[in-house]
Coordinates of C-alpha atoms and ligand atoms in Angstrom, one line a residue:
M561 CA 14.0 -26.3 17.7
S562 CA 16.9 -24.9 15.8
I563 CA 15.7 -23.6 12.3
T564 CA 17.5 -24.8 9.3
S565 CA 15.0 -23.7 6.6
V566 CA 12.6 -21.0 5.8
A567 CA 9.9 -21.0 3.3
I568 CA 8.2 -17.8 2.3
V569 CA 5.1 -17.8 0.4
G570 CA 5.0 -14.7 -1.8
T571 CA 7.8 -12.6 -3.7
G572 CA 6.7 -9.3 -2.7
H573 CA 7.9 -6.3 -0.5
A574 CA 7.3 -8.3 2.9
S575 CA 8.9 -11.5 1.6
T576 CA 12.1 -10.1 0.2
V577 CA 12.7 -8.0 3.5
T578 CA 12.2 -11.0 5.7
A579 CA 14.6 -12.9 3.6
R580 CA 17.3 -10.3 3.6
T581 CA 16.8 -9.6 7.2
L582 CA 17.2 -13.4 8.0
R583 CA 20.7 -13.3 6.2
R584 CA 21.7 -9.9 7.7
R585 CA 20.8 -11.3 11.2
G586 CA 23.2 -14.3 10.7
F587 CA 20.7 -17.1 9.5
D588 CA 22.7 -19.5 7.3
G589 CA 20.0 -22.1 6.5
A590 CA 17.9 -22.4 3.5
I591 CA 15.7 -19.7 2.3
T592 CA 13.1 -20.2 -0.4
L593 CA 10.8 -17.8 -1.9
L594 CA 7.7 -19.1 -3.7
G595 CA 5.7 -16.9 -5.9
E596 CA 2.8 -17.5 -8.2
E597 CA 3.7 -14.7 -10.5
S598 CA 6.0 -15.2 -13.2
H599 CA 8.3 -12.4 -12.8
A600 CA 11.2 -11.8 -10.4
P601 CA 10.3 -10.0 -7.2
Y602 CA 9.3 -6.3 -8.1
Q603 CA 8.0 -3.1 -6.4
R604 CA 4.4 -2.4 -6.8
P605 CA 4.1 1.3 -6.1
P606 CA 5.5 2.4 -9.7
L607 CA 2.9 0.4 -11.4
S608 CA 0.2 3.3 -10.9
K609 CA 2.9 6.1 -11.3
E610 CA 6.1 6.1 -13.3
F611 CA 5.9 2.6 -14.8
L612 CA 2.2 3.4 -16.0
A613 CA 3.4 6.8 -17.2
G614 CA 6.2 5.0 -19.2
T615 CA 8.9 6.8 -17.5
A616 CA 10.3 3.8 -15.5
D617 CA 11.3 0.5 -17.2
D618 CA 10.8 -3.1 -16.2
A619 CA 14.4 -3.2 -14.8
S620 CA 13.8 -0.2 -12.3
L621 CA 11.2 -2.2 -10.5
A622 CA 13.3 -4.9 -9.5
L623 CA 13.2 -5.6 -5.6
L624 CA 16.3 -7.6 -5.5
T625 CA 19.3 -7.4 -7.9
P626 CA 20.9 -10.6 -9.0
K627 CA 23.9 -9.6 -6.9
V628 CA 21.9 -9.5 -3.8
I629 CA 20.1 -12.7 -4.7
A630 CA 23.5 -14.5 -5.1
D631 CA 25.2 -12.8 -2.2
N632 CA 22.3 -13.7 0.2
D633 CA 21.9 -17.1 -1.3
I634 CA 18.2 -16.9 -1.7
T635 CA 16.2 -19.5 -3.9
I636 CA 13.5 -17.7 -5.8
R637 CA 10.8 -19.9 -7.4
T638 CA 8.7 -18.0 -9.7
G639 CA 5.5 -19.3 -11.4
T640 CA 5.0 -21.5 -8.3
R641 CA 1.8 -21.3 -6.5
V642 CA 1.4 -22.8 -3.2
E643 CA -1.7 -24.9 -3.0
A644 CA -1.8 -25.9 0.5
I645 CA 0.0 -26.1 3.7
D646 CA 0.0 -28.9 6.3
P647 CA 0.1 -26.9 9.6
T648 CA 1.8 -29.5 11.6
T649 CA 4.5 -30.5 9.5
R650 CA 5.0 -27.3 7.6
T651 CA 4.7 -29.0 4.4
L652 CA 3.9 -26.9 1.4
S653 CA 2.1 -28.4 -1.5
L654 CA 3.2 -26.8 -4.8
V655 CA 1.5 -26.5 -8.2
G656 CA 2.2 -29.6 -10.1
G657 CA 2.4 -32.0 -7.2
E658 CA 5.8 -31.2 -5.6
T659 CA 6.1 -30.7 -1.9
L660 CA 8.4 -28.7 0.4
T661 CA 8.8 -28.9 4.1
A662 CA 10.4 -26.1 6.0
D663 CA 11.4 -25.5 9.7
A664 CA 9.4 -22.0 9.5
V665 CA 6.8 -20.8 6.9
V666 CA 6.1 -17.2 6.2
L667 CA 2.9 -16.4 4.6
A668 CA 3.5 -13.0 2.6
T669 CA 0.7 -13.5 0.2
G670 CA -0.6 -9.8 0.0
G671 CA -4.1 -9.3 -1.5
R672 CA -5.9 -9.2 -4.6
P673 CA -8.2 -6.3 -5.9
R674 CA -11.8 -6.5 -4.5
E675 CA -14.2 -7.0 -7.5
L676 CA -17.1 -4.9 -8.3
P677 CA -20.2 -6.8 -8.8
G678 CA -20.7 -6.8 -12.9
F679 CA -16.8 -6.2 -13.4
A680 CA -15.3 -9.5 -13.0
V681 CA -11.6 -9.8 -13.5
G682 CA -10.9 -10.6 -17.1
S683 CA -14.6 -10.1 -18.2
S684 CA -13.4 -7.7 -21.0
P685 CA -10.5 -6.2 -22.4
R686 CA -12.1 -2.9 -21.3
V687 CA -12.4 -3.7 -17.6
H688 CA -9.1 -3.3 -15.7
Y689 CA -7.9 -3.9 -12.1
L690 CA -4.2 -2.8 -11.0
R691 CA -2.2 -4.9 -8.8
T692 CA 0.3 -6.8 -10.7
F693 CA 3.0 -6.0 -13.4
D694 CA 0.9 -7.8 -15.9
D695 CA -2.3 -5.7 -15.0
A696 CA 0.1 -2.6 -15.4
V697 CA 1.3 -3.5 -18.7
R698 CA -2.3 -4.2 -20.0
L699 CA -3.5 -1.0 -18.7
R700 CA -0.7 1.0 -20.0
D701 CA -1.4 -0.2 -23.7
R702 CA -4.9 1.2 -23.5
L703 CA -3.8 4.8 -22.3
R704 CA -4.2 6.7 -25.5
A705 CA -4.7 10.6 -25.8
G706 CA -8.3 11.3 -26.3
S707 CA -9.5 8.1 -25.1
R708 CA -12.1 8.0 -22.3
L709 CA -11.2 6.4 -19.0
A710 CA -13.5 5.9 -15.9
V711 CA -11.9 5.3 -12.7
V712 CA -14.3 3.5 -10.1
G713 CA -13.0 4.3 -6.5
G714 CA -11.3 7.5 -5.4
G715 CA -8.6 5.9 -3.2
F716 CA -5.0 6.5 -3.6
I717 CA -4.4 3.9 -6.5
G718 CA -7.4 5.2 -8.4
L719 CA -6.3 8.7 -8.1
E720 CA -2.8 8.0 -9.2
I721 CA -4.2 6.1 -12.2
A722 CA -6.4 9.1 -13.0
A723 CA -3.6 11.6 -12.5
T724 CA -1.2 9.4 -15.0
A725 CA -4.0 9.0 -17.4
R726 CA -4.4 12.7 -17.5
G727 CA -0.6 13.0 -18.3
F728 CA -1.4 11.0 -21.4
G729 CA -4.4 13.5 -22.2
L730 CA -7.2 11.1 -21.6
D731 CA -10.6 12.2 -20.6
V732 CA -10.9 10.9 -17.1
T733 CA -14.0 10.8 -14.8
V734 CA -13.6 9.4 -11.3
V735 CA -16.7 7.8 -9.7
E736 CA -16.5 7.7 -5.9
A737 CA -19.4 6.2 -3.9
G738 CA -18.2 8.3 -0.7
R739 CA -19.1 11.9 -0.1
Q740 CA -15.5 12.9 -1.1
I741 CA -12.5 11.1 -2.5
L742 CA -10.0 10.0 0.5
E743 CA -12.2 11.4 3.2
P744 CA -11.9 8.3 5.3
R745 CA -8.0 8.4 4.9
L746 CA -7.4 11.9 5.3
G747 CA -10.5 13.8 6.8
A748 CA -12.8 16.2 5.0
Q749 CA -10.6 19.5 4.9
I750 CA -7.6 17.8 3.4
A751 CA -9.6 15.5 1.1
G752 CA -11.4 18.6 -0.3
L753 CA -7.8 20.0 -1.1
C754 CA -6.9 16.6 -2.8
A755 CA -10.2 16.8 -4.9
D756 CA -9.3 20.4 -5.9
L757 CA -5.9 19.1 -7.3
H758 CA -7.7 16.6 -9.6
R759 CA -10.4 19.0 -10.6
S760 CA -7.7 21.5 -11.5
N761 CA -6.1 19.0 -13.5
G762 CA -9.3 18.3 -15.7
V763 CA -10.5 15.2 -13.8
D764 CA -14.4 15.0 -13.8
L765 CA -14.9 13.9 -10.0
R766 CA -18.3 12.4 -9.4
C767 CA -18.7 11.8 -5.7
G768 CA -21.6 10.4 -3.8
V769 CA -22.5 8.1 -6.7
G770 CA -22.1 4.4 -7.5
V771 CA -22.0 2.3 -10.5
E772 CA -25.3 0.5 -10.8
S773 CA -24.7 -1.4 -14.1
V774 CA -22.6 -1.7 -17.2
A775 CA -23.2 -2.6 -20.9
D776 CA -20.2 -3.6 -22.9
G777 CA -20.9 -2.6 -26.5
S778 CA -18.6 -2.6 -29.6
S779 CA -17.5 1.0 -29.2
G780 CA -17.2 1.1 -25.4
L781 CA -18.7 0.6 -22.1
Q782 CA -21.7 2.4 -20.8
L783 CA -21.8 2.8 -17.0
S784 CA -25.1 3.6 -15.4
L785 CA -24.6 5.6 -12.2
S786 CA -26.9 5.7 -9.1
D787 CA -27.7 9.5 -9.9
G788 CA -29.2 8.4 -13.1
T789 CA -26.5 9.6 -15.4
V790 CA -24.7 7.3 -17.9
L791 CA -21.0 7.3 -18.6
D792 CA -19.7 6.4 -22.1
V793 CA -15.9 5.3 -21.7
D794 CA -13.4 3.3 -23.6
D795 CA -12.1 1.7 -20.5
V796 CA -12.7 1.3 -16.9
V797 CA -10.4 0.8 -13.8
I798 CA -11.9 -0.5 -10.8
G799 CA -9.9 0.6 -7.6
I800 CA -12.0 -0.1 -4.6
G801 CA -9.5 -1.8 -2.5
I802 CA -8.1 -5.4 -1.9
E803 CA -9.1 -8.5 -0.1
P804 CA -6.2 -10.1 1.8
S805 CA -5.2 -13.6 0.0
T806 CA -5.7 -15.6 3.2
E807 CA -7.1 -18.8 1.4
L808 CA -4.0 -20.9 2.3
A809 CA -4.3 -19.9 5.9
V810 CA -7.9 -20.5 6.1
A811 CA -7.8 -24.0 4.6
A812 CA -4.9 -24.8 7.1
G813 CA -7.1 -23.8 9.9
L814 CA -5.2 -20.7 11.0
H815 CA -7.0 -17.9 12.7
V816 CA -8.2 -15.4 10.2
D817 CA -10.3 -12.3 10.7
N818 CA -9.8 -9.8 8.0
G819 CA -6.4 -10.9 7.3
I820 CA -4.2 -13.6 8.9
V821 CA -4.2 -12.9 12.6
V822 CA -0.7 -12.6 14.2
D823 CA 0.7 -11.5 17.3
T824 CA 2.8 -8.5 17.8
V825 CA 5.9 -10.2 16.0
G826 CA 4.0 -12.1 13.2
R827 CA 3.2 -15.3 15.0
T828 CA 0.1 -16.9 13.7
S829 CA -2.1 -19.4 15.7
Q830 CA 0.0 -22.2 14.4
P831 CA 3.5 -22.6 15.9
G832 CA 6.3 -22.2 13.2
I833 CA 3.9 -20.4 10.7
Y834 CA 4.3 -16.5 10.5
A835 CA 2.4 -14.0 8.4
V836 CA 3.6 -10.5 7.2
G837 CA 2.5 -7.6 5.0
D838 CA -0.7 -6.7 3.6
V839 CA -2.2 -10.1 4.3
A840 CA -1.4 -9.9 8.1
A841 CA -3.8 -8.4 10.8
R842 CA -1.0 -8.0 13.4
Y843 CA -1.6 -7.0 17.2
S844 CA -0.7 -3.5 17.9
E845 CA -0.1 -2.5 21.5
A846 CA -0.4 1.1 20.5
A847 CA -3.8 0.6 18.9
G848 CA -5.1 -2.0 21.3
R849 CA -6.4 -4.2 18.6
H850 CA -5.4 -6.1 15.5
V851 CA -4.5 -3.8 12.5
R852 CA -4.0 -4.8 8.8
V853 CA -2.0 -2.3 6.9
E854 CA -1.4 -1.8 3.3
H855 CA 1.7 0.1 2.7
V856 CA 5.2 -0.6 1.6
D857 CA 6.6 0.9 4.8
N858 CA 4.5 -1.6 6.9
A859 CA 5.6 -4.6 4.8
N860 CA 9.3 -3.7 5.1
R861 CA 9.1 -3.1 9.0
Q862 CA 7.1 -6.2 9.7
G863 CA 9.3 -8.2 7.4
S864 CA 12.2 -7.3 9.6
V865 CA 10.2 -8.2 12.7
V866 CA 9.2 -11.5 11.6
A867 CA 12.7 -12.5 10.6
R868 CA 14.0 -11.7 14.0
A869 CA 11.2 -13.7 15.6
I870 CA 12.0 -16.7 13.5
L871 CA 15.5 -16.4 15.0
G872 CA 14.2 -16.1 18.6
E873 CA 14.5 -12.3 18.9
E874 CA 11.2 -10.7 20.0
K875 CA 11.2 -7.1 18.7
P876 CA 7.8 -5.6 17.9
D877 CA 7.6 -2.4 15.8
D878 CA 4.5 -0.3 16.5
S879 CA 5.9 2.7 14.5
A880 CA 3.3 5.2 13.3
H881 CA 2.0 4.6 9.7
W882 CA 3.3 6.3 7.1
F883 CA 2.8 6.2 3.2
W884 CA 3.4 8.4 0.1
S885 CA 1.6 8.8 -3.1
D886 CA 2.7 10.6 -6.2
Q887 CA -0.1 12.6 -8.5
Y888 CA 0.7 14.8 -11.0
E889 CA 4.0 16.6 -10.3
F890 CA 3.3 16.5 -6.6
N891 CA 4.6 14.0 -3.8
I892 CA 2.1 13.5 -1.0
Q893 CA 2.8 11.9 2.3
F894 CA 0.9 11.0 5.4
T895 CA 1.7 9.9 9.0
G896 CA -0.4 8.9 11.8
H897 CA -4.1 8.7 12.3
H898 CA -6.4 11.6 11.7
Q899 CA -9.6 10.4 13.5
G900 CA -10.9 12.3 16.3
A901 CA -8.6 15.3 15.4
D902 CA -10.2 18.6 16.3
D903 CA -7.8 21.1 14.8
L904 CA -5.8 21.5 11.7
V905 CA -2.7 23.6 11.6
F906 CA -1.0 24.6 8.2
R907 CA 2.7 25.3 7.6
G908 CA 3.5 26.6 4.1
S909 CA 1.3 27.5 1.2
V910 CA -1.7 25.6 0.4
D911 CA -2.2 28.0 -2.8
D912 CA 1.2 26.7 -4.2
R913 CA 0.4 23.2 -3.2
E914 CA 3.8 23.3 -1.0
F915 CA 2.6 22.7 2.5
S916 CA 2.1 20.3 5.4
A917 CA -0.8 20.1 7.6
F918 CA -0.9 18.9 11.4
Y919 CA -3.9 17.2 13.0
L920 CA -4.2 17.9 16.7
R921 CA -6.6 16.3 19.3
D922 CA -6.6 18.4 22.5
G923 CA -3.5 20.0 21.3
H924 CA -1.9 16.6 20.7
L925 CA -0.2 15.9 17.4
T926 CA -2.1 12.8 15.9
A927 CA -1.2 13.0 12.3
A928 CA 0.3 15.0 9.4
F929 CA 0.0 15.4 5.7
A930 CA 2.1 17.1 3.3
I931 CA 2.4 17.9 -0.5
D932 CA 6.1 18.2 -1.7
R933 CA 7.3 18.5 2.1
G934 CA 8.4 14.9 2.8
E935 CA 10.9 16.4 5.4
D936 CA 8.2 17.7 7.5
I937 CA 6.5 14.3 7.6
M938 CA 9.7 12.7 8.6
A939 CA 10.0 15.2 11.7
A940 CA 6.1 14.9 12.4
R941 CA 6.5 11.1 12.6
E942 CA 8.8 11.7 15.6
M943 CA 6.4 14.2 17.2
L944 CA 3.3 12.2 17.3
G945 CA 1.3 11.8 20.4
R946 CA 2.9 15.1 22.1
P947 CA 1.4 18.3 22.6
F948 CA 2.4 21.3 20.5
D949 CA 1.4 25.0 20.3
R950 CA -0.2 25.6 17.1
A951 CA 1.3 28.8 16.3
M952 CA 4.7 27.3 16.6
L953 CA 3.7 24.4 14.5
S954 CA 2.7 26.9 11.7
D955 CA 5.8 29.2 12.0
E956 CA 8.2 28.6 9.1
D957 CA 11.0 30.3 11.0
L958 CA 10.9 27.4 13.4
D959 CA 12.7 24.2 12.4
L960 CA 10.4 21.1 12.8
W961 CA 13.1 19.0 13.9
E962 CA 14.1 21.4 16.6
L963 CA 10.7 21.8 17.8
G964 CA 10.3 18.1 18.0
E965 CA 13.3 17.7 20.0
E966 CA 12.8 20.7 22.4
G967 CA 9.5 19.3 22.7
V968 CA 6.7 19.3 24.5
L969 CA 4.9 22.7 24.7
A970 CA 2.0 23.1 26.9
Ligands
FAD1475 P1 2.5 -8.4 -2.3 O1 3.2 -7.2 -3.0 O2 1.0 -8.3 -2.9 O3 3.0 -9.7 -2.6 C1 2.4 -10.8 -2.3 C2 2.5 -11.8 -3.4 O4 2.3 -13.3 -3.0 C3 2.2 -11.6 -4.9 O5 3.1 -11.6 -5.8 C4 1.1 -12.8 -5.0 O6 0.9 -13.2 -6.2 C5 1.8 -14.0 -4.1 N1 0.9 -15.1 -3.8 C6 -0.2 -15.0 -3.1 N2 -0.7 -16.2 -2.8 C7 0.1 -17.1 -3.4 C8 0.4 -18.5 -3.3 N3 -0.6 -19.1 -2.8 N4 1.4 -19.1 -3.8 C9 2.5 -18.3 -4.4 N5 2.5 -16.9 -4.3 C10 1.4 -16.3 -3.8 N6 2.3 1.5 -0.9 C11 2.7 2.4 -0.4 O7 3.2 2.7 0.7 N7 3.1 3.6 -1.3 C12 2.5 3.7 -2.6 O8 2.7 4.7 -3.3 C13 1.9 2.5 -3.2 N8 1.4 2.3 -4.1 C14 0.8 1.3 -4.9 C15 0.5 1.1 -6.2 C16 -0.1 0.3 -6.7 C17 -0.5 0.0 -8.2 C18 -0.3 -1.2 -5.7 C19 -0.9 -2.4 -6.3 C20 0.0 -0.9 -4.3 C21 0.6 0.2 -4.0 N9 1.2 0.3 -2.6 C22 1.8 1.4 -2.1 C23 0.8 -0.8 -1.9 C24 2.0 -1.6 -1.6 O9 2.5 -2.1 -2.8 C25 1.7 -3.0 -0.7 O10 1.5 -2.6 0.6 C26 3.0 -3.9 -0.9 O11 3.0 -4.5 -2.0 C27 2.5 -5.2 0.1 O12 3.6 -6.2 -0.1 P2 3.4 -7.6 0.4 O13 4.6 -8.2 0.2 O14 2.5 -7.9 1.7 O15 2.2 -8.3 -0.6

């Protein structure tokens, strides 16, 4: 069937890259983006970083400039929730009763914050979750020097909020149920260095404790923790991950299992319907299983793959994971998978917080982490899966790109 119209549900990173790639690859049919939020497509990463800190304005968040929208002839309908999809006719039912039928439908619906029992979204002006522009504006209004903030969940978003709040002079406590912040993501040793970074910036890190209950009083919240202590705070941010927004797919009978299940190029179990970005559980040949990834780089890459698939080009992209985070004045980057690593090699100065760390398994590079050394991560990304000599990796006189090119050292 020749495709003359594509409807994309969602207006985030995955959606906009899919739309732009369709045009770049020569598609001249109608492209419609439907987003339930009232804002034009915007970037989420700054919401916990420079936008929350007040150093980036609304305009700088835009994902598409008016010129790009016009040049690419993309129709963007904000404030338009898609309520249902008829999977056989690919007809979308929109809020208000309107319908829209397209030759191809892309579900780029992202995710929503996982709720902590007792802290329902919207239950109190003192309880915050951070996923949307509106969430960030609400939270930013509460960041006042001297006020007390608890962050529940020591993942990247929670820690970015903690760092930003310290910048405003708040008294910040991070409550992490796991043994150490970030440990599942980075492994114990690097997670420990990240914990040091926060402690040395004045964050009170409480690991291995959960929140048992909360009392909302007139002067603040009282959080009762599992170790018997009580935290008195003005505000709490819950950052314990997201749930993929799969409700449309579930109702349409698509295969869903921790995300909308798709093949290597984003095709769902229903012909003509695709899924991409945080919501998609994509089959990865490299991993040998379905993976759901919550990073901008994944949303961008897979958006491009899905656009090509719609146009009949099968070009899977199984590139290694890569993500960044900004905390205090530091830029953090990571690539690969650290699980199973048996050795960690450092390059640069851990004391000055300007280093990279290479995770090896049986001498093979599986992952790399860096603080303020993004260039090392770019090089490492090309080196993953190959054997390297640990002394050479740590030798600052050797150029990593050259090492990567000259290669494989037994
Ligand atoms: P989203 O950006 O979530 O977009 C999905 C959109 O679909 C939403 O606007 C939603 O409202 C809409 N939608 C859902 N259901 C419907 C419906 N039925 N009808 C209409 N619209 C609907 N990643 C990094 O790599 N680095 C970072 O530093 C980083 N920082 C982050 C900081 C924050 C605060 C947050 C929240 C995320 C961060 N991320 C970061 C993750 C990154 O933003 C996500 O991976 C990315 O936004 C995923 O894009 P997406 O297009 O899949 O989904």
